[in-house]
Amino acid sequence: MGRSRLFSITVVGLAALPLLAFAHGISAEERQRMLDGGYFEYVLLGARHMLTGYDHLLFLFGVVFFLTKFTDVAKFVTAFTLGHCITLIFATFYGITWNYFLIDAVIAVSVIYKGFDNIGGFQRVFEMEKSPSLLGAVFAFGLLHGFGLSTRLQQLPLGDD
């Protein structure tokens, strides 16, 4: 990979990092709409987050960037989605939470990890023959991203039922 391409990827990645800080935030307006609207508003929040959550979009873009077959794209997006759903549902229902600033920082690291992998960092820096299992990493990071959303969601009064 040429230096100019590596520089471009690095600049885009660094420019996008501030967006990650707002990836799991819920605006006061969204919060009130959800409290007034019920379950359907929670579903809409989830749909909006999937389409505008910079952390998910950057990570998935990093994963699918070098894939050439639709079946591979579907496999990796499904692995991420399954991981995300598992922790989102499990952590929310059981009230498992953590400091959301730390979770968002680790989520940012997942985006950096994928960028590092995309530029051949494991081969050049660690002299590994190949990168660690990408499918496993995508699933693990899906778990992490779902936990991040769950932690933010639990800041809302969800009710006992």
PDB file of C-alpha atoms in Angstrom:
ATOM      1  CA  MET A   1       0.000   0.000   0.000  1.00  0.00           C
ATOM      2  CA  GLY A   2       1.392   3.380  -0.984  1.00  0.00           C
ATOM      3  CA  ARG A   3       2.195   6.096   1.529  1.00  0.00           C
ATOM      4  CA  SER A   4      -0.423   8.446   0.070  1.00  0.00           C
ATOM      5  CA  ARG A   5      -3.195   5.871   0.479  1.00  0.00           C
ATOM      6  CA  LEU A   6      -2.063   5.069   4.015  1.00  0.00           C
ATOM      7  CA  PHE A   7      -1.979   8.791   4.798  1.00  0.00           C
ATOM      8  CA  SER A   8      -5.492   9.258   3.377  1.00  0.00           C
ATOM      9  CA  ILE A   9      -6.894   6.384   5.428  1.00  0.00           C
ATOM     10  CA  THR A  10      -5.205   7.732   8.564  1.00  0.00           C
ATOM     11  CA  VAL A  11      -6.530  11.272   8.021  1.00  0.00           C
ATOM     12  CA  VAL A  12     -10.094  10.030   7.430  1.00  0.00           C
ATOM     13  CA  GLY A  13      -9.882   7.794  10.499  1.00  0.00           C
ATOM     14  CA  LEU A  14      -8.573  10.558  12.748  1.00  0.00           C
ATOM     15  CA  ALA A  15     -11.155  13.010  11.420  1.00  0.00           C
ATOM     16  CA  ALA A  16     -13.934  10.561  12.239  1.00  0.00           C
ATOM     17  CA  LEU A  17     -12.824   9.827  15.814  1.00  0.00           C
ATOM     18  CA  PRO A  18     -14.605  12.829  17.361  1.00  0.00           C
ATOM     19  CA  LEU A  19     -17.857  11.518  15.880  1.00  0.00           C
ATOM     20  CA  LEU A  20     -17.470   8.342  17.917  1.00  0.00           C
ATOM     21  CA  ALA A  21     -17.900  10.334  21.097  1.00  0.00           C
ATOM     22  CA  PHE A  22     -21.495  11.019  20.067  1.00  0.00           C
ATOM     23  CA  ALA A  23     -22.243   7.570  18.665  1.00  0.00           C
ATOM     24  CA  HIS A  24     -24.393   6.371  21.552  1.00  0.00           C
ATOM     25  CA  GLY A  25     -25.768   9.645  22.784  1.00  0.00           C
ATOM     26  CA  ILE A  26     -29.501  10.181  23.078  1.00  0.00           C
ATOM     27  CA  SER A  27     -30.673  13.749  22.621  1.00  0.00           C
ATOM     28  CA  ALA A  28     -33.110  15.293  25.089  1.00  0.00           C
ATOM     29  CA  GLU A  29     -35.719  15.456  22.325  1.00  0.00           C
ATOM     30  CA  GLU A  30     -35.338  11.736  21.482  1.00  0.00           C
ATOM     31  CA  ARG A  31     -35.444  10.884  25.162  1.00  0.00           C
ATOM     32  CA  GLN A  32     -38.726  12.715  25.689  1.00  0.00           C
ATOM     33  CA  ARG A  33     -40.247  11.247  22.528  1.00  0.00           C
ATOM     34  CA  MET A  34     -39.405   7.753  23.748  1.00  0.00           C
ATOM     35  CA  LEU A  35     -40.839   8.399  27.184  1.00  0.00           C
ATOM     36  CA  ASP A  36     -44.053   9.749  25.674  1.00  0.00           C
ATOM     37  CA  GLY A  37     -44.316   7.271  22.794  1.00  0.00           C
ATOM     38  CA  GLY A  38     -43.556   3.865  24.268  1.00  0.00           C
ATOM     39  CA  TYR A  39     -42.121   0.784  22.590  1.00  0.00           C
ATOM     40  CA  PHE A  40     -42.411   1.979  19.005  1.00  0.00           C
ATOM     41  CA  GLU A  41     -40.156   4.942  19.773  1.00  0.00           C
ATOM     42  CA  TYR A  42     -37.505   2.538  21.116  1.00  0.00           C
ATOM     43  CA  VAL A  43     -37.664   0.625  17.840  1.00  0.00           C
ATOM     44  CA  LEU A  44     -37.290   3.862  15.879  1.00  0.00           C
ATOM     45  CA  LEU A  45     -34.296   4.878  18.019  1.00  0.00           C
ATOM     46  CA  GLY A  46     -32.664   1.540  17.239  1.00  0.00           C
ATOM     47  CA  ALA A  47     -33.311   1.940  13.522  1.00  0.00           C
ATOM     48  CA  ARG A  48     -31.915   5.491  13.532  1.00  0.00           C
ATOM     49  CA  HIS A  49     -28.864   4.312  15.442  1.00  0.00           C
ATOM     50  CA  MET A  50     -28.178   1.562  12.902  1.00  0.00           C
ATOM     51  CA  LEU A  51     -28.297   4.070  10.068  1.00  0.00           C
ATOM     52  CA  THR A  52     -26.512   6.980  11.756  1.00  0.00           C
ATOM     53  CA  GLY A  53     -24.370   5.365  14.496  1.00  0.00           C
ATOM     54  CA  TYR A  54     -20.935   6.470  13.357  1.00  0.00           C
ATOM     55  CA  ASP A  55     -19.224   3.743  15.362  1.00  0.00           C
ATOM     56  CA  HIS A  56     -21.172   0.977  13.618  1.00  0.00           C
ATOM     57  CA  LEU A  57     -20.884   2.541  10.192  1.00  0.00           C
ATOM     58  CA  LEU A  58     -17.119   3.103  10.454  1.00  0.00           C
ATOM     59  CA  PHE A  59     -16.466  -0.372  11.816  1.00  0.00           C
ATOM     60  CA  LEU A  60     -18.642  -2.115   9.234  1.00  0.00           C
ATOM     61  CA  PHE A  61     -17.174   0.021   6.452  1.00  0.00           C
ATOM     62  CA  GLY A  62     -13.726  -1.090   7.593  1.00  0.00           C
ATOM     63  CA  VAL A  63     -14.845  -4.707   7.514  1.00  0.00           C
ATOM     64  CA  VAL A  64     -16.597  -4.708   4.139  1.00  0.00           C
ATOM     65  CA  PHE A  65     -14.123  -2.368   2.418  1.00  0.00           C
ATOM     66  CA  PHE A  66     -11.971  -5.223   1.089  1.00  0.00           C
ATOM     67  CA  LEU A  67     -14.699  -7.845   0.641  1.00  0.00           C
ATOM     68  CA  THR A  68     -15.655  -8.649  -2.923  1.00  0.00           C
ATOM     69  CA  LYS A  69     -18.489 -11.184  -2.615  1.00  0.00           C
ATOM     70  CA  PHE A  70     -21.972 -10.389  -1.363  1.00  0.00           C
ATOM     71  CA  THR A  71     -22.018 -13.616   0.659  1.00  0.00           C
ATOM     72  CA  ASP A  72     -18.925 -12.478   2.579  1.00  0.00           C
ATOM     73  CA  VAL A  73     -20.479  -9.069   3.274  1.00  0.00           C
ATOM     74  CA  ALA A  74     -23.676 -10.759   4.478  1.00  0.00           C
ATOM     75  CA  LYS A  75     -21.694 -13.146   6.701  1.00  0.00           C
ATOM     76  CA  PHE A  76     -19.757 -10.371   8.440  1.00  0.00           C
ATOM     77  CA  VAL A  77     -22.706  -8.001   8.818  1.00  0.00           C
ATOM     78  CA  THR A  78     -24.713 -10.899  10.292  1.00  0.00           C
ATOM     79  CA  ALA A  79     -21.925 -11.763  12.758  1.00  0.00           C
ATOM     80  CA  PHE A  80     -21.772  -8.139  13.910  1.00  0.00           C
ATOM     81  CA  THR A  81     -25.562  -7.887  14.178  1.00  0.00           C
ATOM     82  CA  LEU A  82     -25.864 -11.119  16.182  1.00  0.00           C
ATOM     83  CA  GLY A  83     -23.193  -9.983  18.635  1.00  0.00           C
ATOM     84  CA  HIS A  84     -24.813  -6.572  18.923  1.00  0.00           C
ATOM     85  CA  CYS A  85     -28.275  -8.036  19.571  1.00  0.00           C
ATOM     86  CA  ILE A  86     -27.024 -10.512  22.186  1.00  0.00           C
ATOM     87  CA  THR A  87     -25.495  -7.878  24.458  1.00  0.00           C
ATOM     88  CA  LEU A  88     -28.134  -5.257  23.733  1.00  0.00           C
ATOM     89  CA  ILE A  89     -30.923  -7.589  24.844  1.00  0.00           C
ATOM     90  CA  PHE A  90     -29.078  -9.460  27.613  1.00  0.00           C
ATOM     91  CA  ALA A  91     -27.447  -6.428  29.265  1.00  0.00           C
ATOM     92  CA  THR A  92     -30.618  -4.338  29.035  1.00  0.00           C
ATOM     93  CA  PHE A  93     -32.935  -6.987  30.489  1.00  0.00           C
ATOM     94  CA  TYR A  94     -30.528  -7.899  33.291  1.00  0.00           C
ATOM     95  CA  GLY A  95     -29.483  -4.327  34.059  1.00  0.00           C
ATOM     96  CA  ILE A  96     -25.801  -4.911  33.337  1.00  0.00           C
ATOM     97  CA  THR A  97     -24.083  -1.605  32.766  1.00  0.00           C
ATOM     98  CA  TRP A  98     -20.693   0.050  32.911  1.00  0.00           C
ATOM     99  CA  ASN A  99     -19.221   3.509  32.538  1.00  0.00           C
ATOM    100  CA  TYR A 100     -20.402   4.554  29.082  1.00  0.00           C
ATOM    101  CA  PHE A 101     -17.384   6.815  28.508  1.00  0.00           C
ATOM    102  CA  LEU A 102     -15.092   3.789  28.862  1.00  0.00           C
ATOM    103  CA  ILE A 103     -17.303   1.665  26.630  1.00  0.00           C
ATOM    104  CA  ASP A 104     -17.309   4.359  23.949  1.00  0.00           C
ATOM    105  CA  ALA A 105     -13.499   4.585  24.204  1.00  0.00           C
ATOM    106  CA  VAL A 106     -13.170   0.822  23.684  1.00  0.00           C
ATOM    107  CA  ILE A 107     -15.614   1.027  20.778  1.00  0.00           C
ATOM    108  CA  ALA A 108     -13.335   3.668  19.223  1.00  0.00           C
ATOM    109  CA  VAL A 109     -10.461   1.211  19.668  1.00  0.00           C
ATOM    110  CA  SER A 110     -12.470  -1.377  17.694  1.00  0.00           C
ATOM    111  CA  VAL A 111     -12.621   1.024  14.748  1.00  0.00           C
ATOM    112  CA  ILE A 112      -8.884   1.696  15.057  1.00  0.00           C
ATOM    113  CA  TYR A 113      -8.227  -2.067  15.295  1.00  0.00           C
ATOM    114  CA  LYS A 114     -10.026  -2.680  12.009  1.00  0.00           C
ATOM    115  CA  GLY A 115      -8.192   0.175  10.320  1.00  0.00           C
ATOM    116  CA  PHE A 116      -4.884  -1.239  11.608  1.00  0.00           C
ATOM    117  CA  ASP A 117      -5.843  -4.636  10.204  1.00  0.00           C
ATOM    118  CA  ASN A 118      -6.853  -3.102   6.850  1.00  0.00           C
ATOM    119  CA  ILE A 119      -3.427  -1.525   6.332  1.00  0.00           C
ATOM    120  CA  GLY A 120      -1.626  -4.790   7.114  1.00  0.00           C
ATOM    121  CA  GLY A 121      -0.550  -3.746  10.593  1.00  0.00           C
ATOM    122  CA  PHE A 122      -0.482  -7.259  12.015  1.00  0.00           C
ATOM    123  CA  GLN A 123       1.850  -8.417   9.268  1.00  0.00           C
ATOM    124  CA  ARG A 124       4.170  -5.405   9.360  1.00  0.00           C
ATOM    125  CA  VAL A 125       4.263  -4.538  13.054  1.00  0.00           C
ATOM    126  CA  PHE A 126       3.853  -7.958  14.650  1.00  0.00           C
ATOM    127  CA  GLU A 127       5.307  -9.950  11.724  1.00  0.00           C
ATOM    128  CA  MET A 128       2.319 -12.289  11.753  1.00  0.00           C
ATOM    129  CA  GLU A 129       1.580 -14.328   8.668  1.00  0.00           C
ATOM    130  CA  LYS A 130      -2.084 -13.381   8.762  1.00  0.00           C
ATOM    131  CA  SER A 131      -4.419 -11.300  10.879  1.00  0.00           C
ATOM    132  CA  PRO A 132      -6.421 -12.798  13.762  1.00  0.00           C
ATOM    133  CA  SER A 133      -9.815 -14.270  12.828  1.00  0.00           C
ATOM    134  CA  LEU A 134     -11.777 -11.437  11.277  1.00  0.00           C
ATOM    135  CA  LEU A 135     -15.133 -13.143  11.745  1.00  0.00           C
ATOM    136  CA  GLY A 136     -14.391 -13.664  15.455  1.00  0.00           C
ATOM    137  CA  ALA A 137     -13.271 -10.054  15.845  1.00  0.00           C
ATOM    138  CA  VAL A 138     -16.391  -8.767  14.099  1.00  0.00           C
ATOM    139  CA  PHE A 139     -18.620 -10.855  16.387  1.00  0.00           C
ATOM    140  CA  ALA A 140     -16.703  -9.719  19.513  1.00  0.00           C
ATOM    141  CA  PHE A 141     -16.905  -6.085  18.501  1.00  0.00           C
ATOM    142  CA  GLY A 142     -20.625  -6.524  17.788  1.00  0.00           C
ATOM    143  CA  LEU A 143     -20.970  -7.677  21.408  1.00  0.00           C
ATOM    144  CA  LEU A 144     -19.109  -4.583  22.556  1.00  0.00           C
ATOM    145  CA  HIS A 145     -21.107  -2.163  20.406  1.00  0.00           C
ATOM    146  CA  GLY A 146     -24.391  -3.680  21.628  1.00  0.00           C
ATOM    147  CA  PHE A 147     -23.244  -3.283  25.220  1.00  0.00           C
ATOM    148  CA  GLY A 148     -22.499   0.369  24.532  1.00  0.00           C
ATOM    149  CA  LEU A 149     -26.006   1.005  23.246  1.00  0.00           C
ATOM    150  CA  SER A 150     -27.513  -0.970  26.130  1.00  0.00           C
ATOM    151  CA  THR A 151     -25.635   1.135  28.660  1.00  0.00           C
ATOM    152  CA  ARG A 152     -26.966   4.328  27.092  1.00  0.00           C
ATOM    153  CA  LEU A 153     -30.459   2.906  26.764  1.00  0.00           C
ATOM    154  CA  GLN A 154     -30.495   2.019  30.454  1.00  0.00           C
ATOM    155  CA  GLN A 155     -30.104   5.693  31.295  1.00  0.00           C
ATOM    156  CA  LEU A 156     -33.752   5.995  30.326  1.00  0.00           C
ATOM    157  CA  PRO A 157     -36.559   4.970  32.645  1.00  0.00           C
ATOM    158  CA  LEU A 158     -37.381   1.671  30.915  1.00  0.00           C
ATOM    159  CA  GLY A 159     -40.011   0.486  33.410  1.00  0.00           C
ATOM    160  CA  ASP A 160     -40.308  -2.872  35.103  1.00  0.00           C
ATOM    161  CA  ASP A 161     -42.162  -4.682  32.339  1.00  0.00           C
TER     162      ASP A 161
END
